[in-house]
Coordinates of C-alpha atoms and ligand atoms in Angstrom, one line a residue:
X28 CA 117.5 137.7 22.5
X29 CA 120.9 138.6 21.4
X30 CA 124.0 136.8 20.7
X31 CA 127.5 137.9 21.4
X32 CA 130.7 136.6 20.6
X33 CA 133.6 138.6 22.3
X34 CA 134.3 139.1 26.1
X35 CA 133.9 142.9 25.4
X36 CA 130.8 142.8 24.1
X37 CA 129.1 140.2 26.8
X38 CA 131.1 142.3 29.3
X39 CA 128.9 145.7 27.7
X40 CA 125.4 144.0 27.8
X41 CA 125.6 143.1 31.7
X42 CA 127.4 146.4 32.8
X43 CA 124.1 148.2 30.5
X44 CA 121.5 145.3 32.0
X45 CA 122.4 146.5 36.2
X46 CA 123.0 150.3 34.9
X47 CA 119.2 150.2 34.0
X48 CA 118.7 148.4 37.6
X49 CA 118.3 144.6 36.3
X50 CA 119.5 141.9 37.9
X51 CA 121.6 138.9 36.4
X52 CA 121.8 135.2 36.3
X53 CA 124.5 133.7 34.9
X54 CA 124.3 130.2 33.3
X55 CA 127.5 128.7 31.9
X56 CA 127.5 126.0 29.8
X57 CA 129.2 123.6 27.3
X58 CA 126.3 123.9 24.8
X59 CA 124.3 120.9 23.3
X60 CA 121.7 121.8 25.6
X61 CA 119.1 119.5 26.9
X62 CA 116.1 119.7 29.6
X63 CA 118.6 120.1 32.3
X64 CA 120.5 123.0 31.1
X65 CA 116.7 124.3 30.6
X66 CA 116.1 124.1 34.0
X67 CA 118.9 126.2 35.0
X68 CA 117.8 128.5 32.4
X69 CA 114.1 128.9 33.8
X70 CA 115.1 129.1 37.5
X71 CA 117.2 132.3 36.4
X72 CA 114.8 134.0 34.2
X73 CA 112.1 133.3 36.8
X74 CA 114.7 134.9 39.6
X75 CA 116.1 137.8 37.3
X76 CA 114.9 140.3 34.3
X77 CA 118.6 139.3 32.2
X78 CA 120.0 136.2 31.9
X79 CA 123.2 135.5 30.0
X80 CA 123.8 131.9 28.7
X81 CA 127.6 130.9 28.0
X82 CA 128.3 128.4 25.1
X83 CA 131.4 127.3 25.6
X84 CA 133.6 124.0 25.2
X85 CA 136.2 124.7 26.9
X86 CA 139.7 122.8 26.1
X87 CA 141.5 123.7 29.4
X88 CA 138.9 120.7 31.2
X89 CA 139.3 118.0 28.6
X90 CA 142.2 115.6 29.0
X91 CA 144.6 114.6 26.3
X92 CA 142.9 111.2 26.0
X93 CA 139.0 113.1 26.0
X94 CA 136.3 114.1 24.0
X95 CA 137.0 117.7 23.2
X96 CA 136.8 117.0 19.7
X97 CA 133.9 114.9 19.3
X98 CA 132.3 117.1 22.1
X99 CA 128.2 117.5 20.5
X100 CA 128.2 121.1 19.1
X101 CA 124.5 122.9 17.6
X102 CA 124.7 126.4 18.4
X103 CA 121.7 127.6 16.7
X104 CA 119.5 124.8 18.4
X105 CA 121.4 125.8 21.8
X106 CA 119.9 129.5 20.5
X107 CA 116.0 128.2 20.2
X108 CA 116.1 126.2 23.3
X109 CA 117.8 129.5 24.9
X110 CA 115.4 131.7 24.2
X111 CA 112.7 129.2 24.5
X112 CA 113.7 129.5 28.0
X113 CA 113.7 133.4 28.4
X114 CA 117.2 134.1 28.3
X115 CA 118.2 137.5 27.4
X116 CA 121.6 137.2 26.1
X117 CA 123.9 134.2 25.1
X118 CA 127.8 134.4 25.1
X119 CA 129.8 132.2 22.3
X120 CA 133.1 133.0 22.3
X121 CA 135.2 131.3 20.4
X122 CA 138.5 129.2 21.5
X123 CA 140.8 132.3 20.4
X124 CA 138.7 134.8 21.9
X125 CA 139.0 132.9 25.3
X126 CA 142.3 131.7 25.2
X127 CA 144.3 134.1 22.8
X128 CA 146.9 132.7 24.0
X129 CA 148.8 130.0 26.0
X130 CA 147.0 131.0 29.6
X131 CA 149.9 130.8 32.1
X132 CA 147.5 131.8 34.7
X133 CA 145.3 129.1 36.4
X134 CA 143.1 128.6 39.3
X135 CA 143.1 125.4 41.5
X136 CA 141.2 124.6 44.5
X137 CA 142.6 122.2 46.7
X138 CA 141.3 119.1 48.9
X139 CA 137.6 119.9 47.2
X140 CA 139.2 118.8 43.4
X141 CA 141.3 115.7 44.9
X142 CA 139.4 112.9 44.9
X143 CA 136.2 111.3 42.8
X144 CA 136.3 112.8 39.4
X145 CA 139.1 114.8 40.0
X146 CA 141.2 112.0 41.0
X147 CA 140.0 110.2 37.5
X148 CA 140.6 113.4 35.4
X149 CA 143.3 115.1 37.0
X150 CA 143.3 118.7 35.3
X151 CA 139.7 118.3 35.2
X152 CA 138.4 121.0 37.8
X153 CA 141.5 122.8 37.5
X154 CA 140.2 123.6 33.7
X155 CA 136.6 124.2 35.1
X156 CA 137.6 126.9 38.1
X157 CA 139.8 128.8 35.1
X158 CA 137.3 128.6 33.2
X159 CA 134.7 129.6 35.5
X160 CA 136.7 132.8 36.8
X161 CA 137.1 133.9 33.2
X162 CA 133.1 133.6 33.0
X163 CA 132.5 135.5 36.7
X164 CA 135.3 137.9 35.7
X165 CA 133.7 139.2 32.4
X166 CA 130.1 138.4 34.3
X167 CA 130.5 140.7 37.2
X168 CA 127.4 140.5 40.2
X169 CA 125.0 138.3 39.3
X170 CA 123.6 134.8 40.8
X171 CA 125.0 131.9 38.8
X172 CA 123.2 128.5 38.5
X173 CA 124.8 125.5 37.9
X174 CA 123.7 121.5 37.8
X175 CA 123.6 119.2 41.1
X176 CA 124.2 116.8 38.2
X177 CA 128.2 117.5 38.6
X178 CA 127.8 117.7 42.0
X179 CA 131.6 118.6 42.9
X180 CA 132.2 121.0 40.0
X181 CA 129.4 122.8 42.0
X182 CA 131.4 122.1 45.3
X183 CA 134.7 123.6 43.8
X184 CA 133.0 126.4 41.8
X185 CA 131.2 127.3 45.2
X186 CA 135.0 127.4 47.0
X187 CA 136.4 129.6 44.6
X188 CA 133.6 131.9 44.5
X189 CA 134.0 132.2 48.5
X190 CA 138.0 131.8 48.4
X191 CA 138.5 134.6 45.6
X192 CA 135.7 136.7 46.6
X193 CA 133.6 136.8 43.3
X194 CA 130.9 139.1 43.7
X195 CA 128.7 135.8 42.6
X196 CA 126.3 133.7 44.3
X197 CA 126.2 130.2 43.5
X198 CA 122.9 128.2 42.9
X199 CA 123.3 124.8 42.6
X200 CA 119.3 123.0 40.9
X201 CA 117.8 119.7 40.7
X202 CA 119.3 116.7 38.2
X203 CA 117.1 116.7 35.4
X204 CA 116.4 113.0 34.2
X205 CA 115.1 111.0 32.0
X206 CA 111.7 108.8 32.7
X207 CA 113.9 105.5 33.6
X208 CA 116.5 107.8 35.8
X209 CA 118.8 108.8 33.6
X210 CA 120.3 111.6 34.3
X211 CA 120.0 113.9 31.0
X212 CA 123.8 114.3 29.4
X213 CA 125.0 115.9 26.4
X214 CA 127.4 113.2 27.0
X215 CA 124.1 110.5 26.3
X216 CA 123.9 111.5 22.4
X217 CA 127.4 108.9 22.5
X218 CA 125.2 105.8 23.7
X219 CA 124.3 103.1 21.7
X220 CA 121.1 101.3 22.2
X221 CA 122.2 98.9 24.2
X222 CA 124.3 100.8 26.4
X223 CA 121.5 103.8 26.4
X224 CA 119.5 100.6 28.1
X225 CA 122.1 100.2 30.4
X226 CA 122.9 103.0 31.7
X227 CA 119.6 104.1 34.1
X228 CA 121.7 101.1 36.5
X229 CA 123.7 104.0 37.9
X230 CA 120.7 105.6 39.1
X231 CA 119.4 102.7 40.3
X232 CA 122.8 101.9 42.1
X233 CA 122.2 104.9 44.0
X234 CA 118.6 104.1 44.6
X235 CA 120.1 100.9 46.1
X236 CA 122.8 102.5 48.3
X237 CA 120.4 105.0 49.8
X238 CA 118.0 102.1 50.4
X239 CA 120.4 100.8 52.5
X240 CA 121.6 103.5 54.2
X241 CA 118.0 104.3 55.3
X242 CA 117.8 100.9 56.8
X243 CA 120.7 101.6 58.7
X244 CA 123.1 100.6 57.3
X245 CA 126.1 103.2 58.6
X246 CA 129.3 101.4 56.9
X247 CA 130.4 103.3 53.7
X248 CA 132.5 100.1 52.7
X249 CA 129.3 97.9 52.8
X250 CA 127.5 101.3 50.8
X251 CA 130.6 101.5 48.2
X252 CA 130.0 97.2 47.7
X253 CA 126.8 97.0 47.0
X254 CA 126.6 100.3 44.5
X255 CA 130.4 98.7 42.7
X256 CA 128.0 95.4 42.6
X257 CA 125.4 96.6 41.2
X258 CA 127.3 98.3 38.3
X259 CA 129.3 96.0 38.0
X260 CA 126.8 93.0 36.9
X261 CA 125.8 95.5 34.1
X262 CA 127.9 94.1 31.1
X263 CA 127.7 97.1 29.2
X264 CA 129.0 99.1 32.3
X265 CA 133.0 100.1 33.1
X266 CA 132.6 101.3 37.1
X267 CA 135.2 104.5 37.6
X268 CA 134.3 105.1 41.0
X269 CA 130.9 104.4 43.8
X270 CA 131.1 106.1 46.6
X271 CA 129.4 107.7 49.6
X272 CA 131.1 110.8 51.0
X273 CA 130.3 114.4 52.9
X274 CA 128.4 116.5 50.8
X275 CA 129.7 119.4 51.3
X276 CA 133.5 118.8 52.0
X277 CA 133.6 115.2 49.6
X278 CA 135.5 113.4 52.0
X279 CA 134.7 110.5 53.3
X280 CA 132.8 109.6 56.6
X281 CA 133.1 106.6 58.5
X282 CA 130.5 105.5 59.8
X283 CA 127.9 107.1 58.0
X284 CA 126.2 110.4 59.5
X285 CA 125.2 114.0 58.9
X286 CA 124.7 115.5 54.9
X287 CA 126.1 112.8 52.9
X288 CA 126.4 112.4 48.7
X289 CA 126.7 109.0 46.9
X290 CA 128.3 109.3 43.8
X291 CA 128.8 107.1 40.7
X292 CA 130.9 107.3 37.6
X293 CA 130.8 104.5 35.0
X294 CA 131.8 104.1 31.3
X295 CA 129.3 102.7 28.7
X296 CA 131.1 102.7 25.4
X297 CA 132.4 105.8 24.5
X298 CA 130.4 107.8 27.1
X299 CA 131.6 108.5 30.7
X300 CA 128.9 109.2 32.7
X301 CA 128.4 110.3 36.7
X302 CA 125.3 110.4 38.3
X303 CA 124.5 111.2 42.3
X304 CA 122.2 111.3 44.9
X305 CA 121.7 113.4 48.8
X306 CA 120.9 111.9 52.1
X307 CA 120.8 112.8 55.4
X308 CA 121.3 110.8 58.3
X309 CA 120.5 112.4 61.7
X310 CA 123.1 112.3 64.0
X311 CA 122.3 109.3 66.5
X312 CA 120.3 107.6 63.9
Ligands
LIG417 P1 127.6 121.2 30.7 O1 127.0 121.9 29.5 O2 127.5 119.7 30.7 O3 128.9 121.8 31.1 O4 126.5 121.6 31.8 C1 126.2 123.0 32.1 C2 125.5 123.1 33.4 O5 124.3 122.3 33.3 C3 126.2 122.5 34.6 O6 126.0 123.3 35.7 C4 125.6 121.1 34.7 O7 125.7 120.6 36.0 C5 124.2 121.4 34.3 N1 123.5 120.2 34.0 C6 123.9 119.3 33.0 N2 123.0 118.3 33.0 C7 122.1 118.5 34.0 C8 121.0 117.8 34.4 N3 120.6 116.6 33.9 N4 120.2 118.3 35.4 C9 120.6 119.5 36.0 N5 121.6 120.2 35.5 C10 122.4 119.7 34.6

């Protein structure tokens, strides 16, 4: 496994890997990688021969008010886990070779970025997409796997892909989580013990709100309650957002029917976390 550092370099090693007939799966990151990243990892060195990792925290998605700084950062443990996994190659540019200078050049995606998190963190997705096109750009064809866990990101990334014409296939894989439901976060290494005891109430808020819906209940008010309740009664738990939308579109449905997401976003401490879940409900059900 190799380790790369410049866009010109990572740009060499894919054009060599699919000149010697390999083909590539893409898995961007923000380092500090856990059993979910790992997953991704797996699923795209059991699918192709080379697989490039990016390490990258990238400033354009962090809000003034954020975490970029205190972001967790262990590159050479990001490395093990890496190859650990059967990656091939991992990218880890630094800020100035991403951004060499002010980037005057951005990509937004509409109506799929509004709402959710991007109405709490409003240049959120608008950092990722940038981001994201730099990675794809520099990538070229390859099948790129990315976390259920930010369900939307996935949702956005996927529109661009399609909107811009990237010669990139999107694979969006399972949440990874902890025994108790967590879903596994870089963002979990803020948590203190009481809040890291706390915090499996968002899974089980959405537990709850598919429970329901499954019963048959069909109003997304009575869905967006129970979840906010739930949450709510947690002491150590700031609710952002619960909510049940379309899955693929992210808007909302009323009453309840077809591929719908529920979606959660609380604070505990100084970690914001989101969490979601699927279901479907058969039309006429
Ligand atoms: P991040 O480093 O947080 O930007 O995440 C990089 C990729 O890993 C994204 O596509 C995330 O959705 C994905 N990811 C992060 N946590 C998990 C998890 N618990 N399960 C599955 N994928 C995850």
């Amino acid at each position: 496994m190799e380790t790369v550092t410049t866009i010109a370099a990572a740009r060499d090693r894919l054009d060599r890997a699919r000149a010697d007939g390999a083909t590539v799966g893409l898995v961007p990151t923000m380092g500090y990688l856990h059993e979910g990243h790992a997953s991704l990892i797996e699923r795209a060195a059991a699918e192709h021969p080379f697989v490039a990792v990016t390490v990258f925290v990238n400033p354009l998605q962090f809000g003034p008010t954020e975490d970029l700084d205190a972001y967790p950062r262990d590159l050479a443990a990001d490395q093990q886990l890496i190859e650990r996994c059967g990656g091939t190659l991992v990218i880890a540019p630094s800020v100035e070779e991403m951004y060499p200078r002010p980037i005057l050049t951005t990509v937004t995606v509409a109506e799929v970025s509004a709402r959710l998190e991007g109405a709490s963190r409003p240049t959120h997705f608008a950092g990722v997409a940038t981001v994201v096109a730099k990675l794809f750009n520099l990538a070229g064809p390859c099948h790129a796997y990315f976390g259920e866990k930010d369900w939307q990101q996935v949702a956005v990334i996927r529109r661009m892909a399609q909107d811009l014409n990237f010669p990139v296939t999107v694979v969006a894989c399972p949440i990874v989580r902890e025994p108790d439901g967590l879903a596994r976060s870089s963002r979990n290494v803020y948590l203190t013990e009481p809040e890291r005891a706390a915090a499996p109430v968002l899974h089980r808020a959405l537990e709850a709100g598919i429970a329901a819906i499954e019963r048959g209940e069909r109003d997304p008010a009575a869905i967006h309650r129970l979840m906010a309740d739930l949450v709510g009664a947690e002491p150590h738990a700031a609710l952002d957002y619960a909510e049940v939308v379309d899955a693929a579109t992210l808007t909302p449905v009323d009453p309840l029917a077809g591929e719908l997401r529920l979606l959660v976003a609380a604070r505990f401490g100084r970690a914001r976390l989101i969490d979601n879940v699927g279901v479907e409900v058969a039309s006429g059900s």
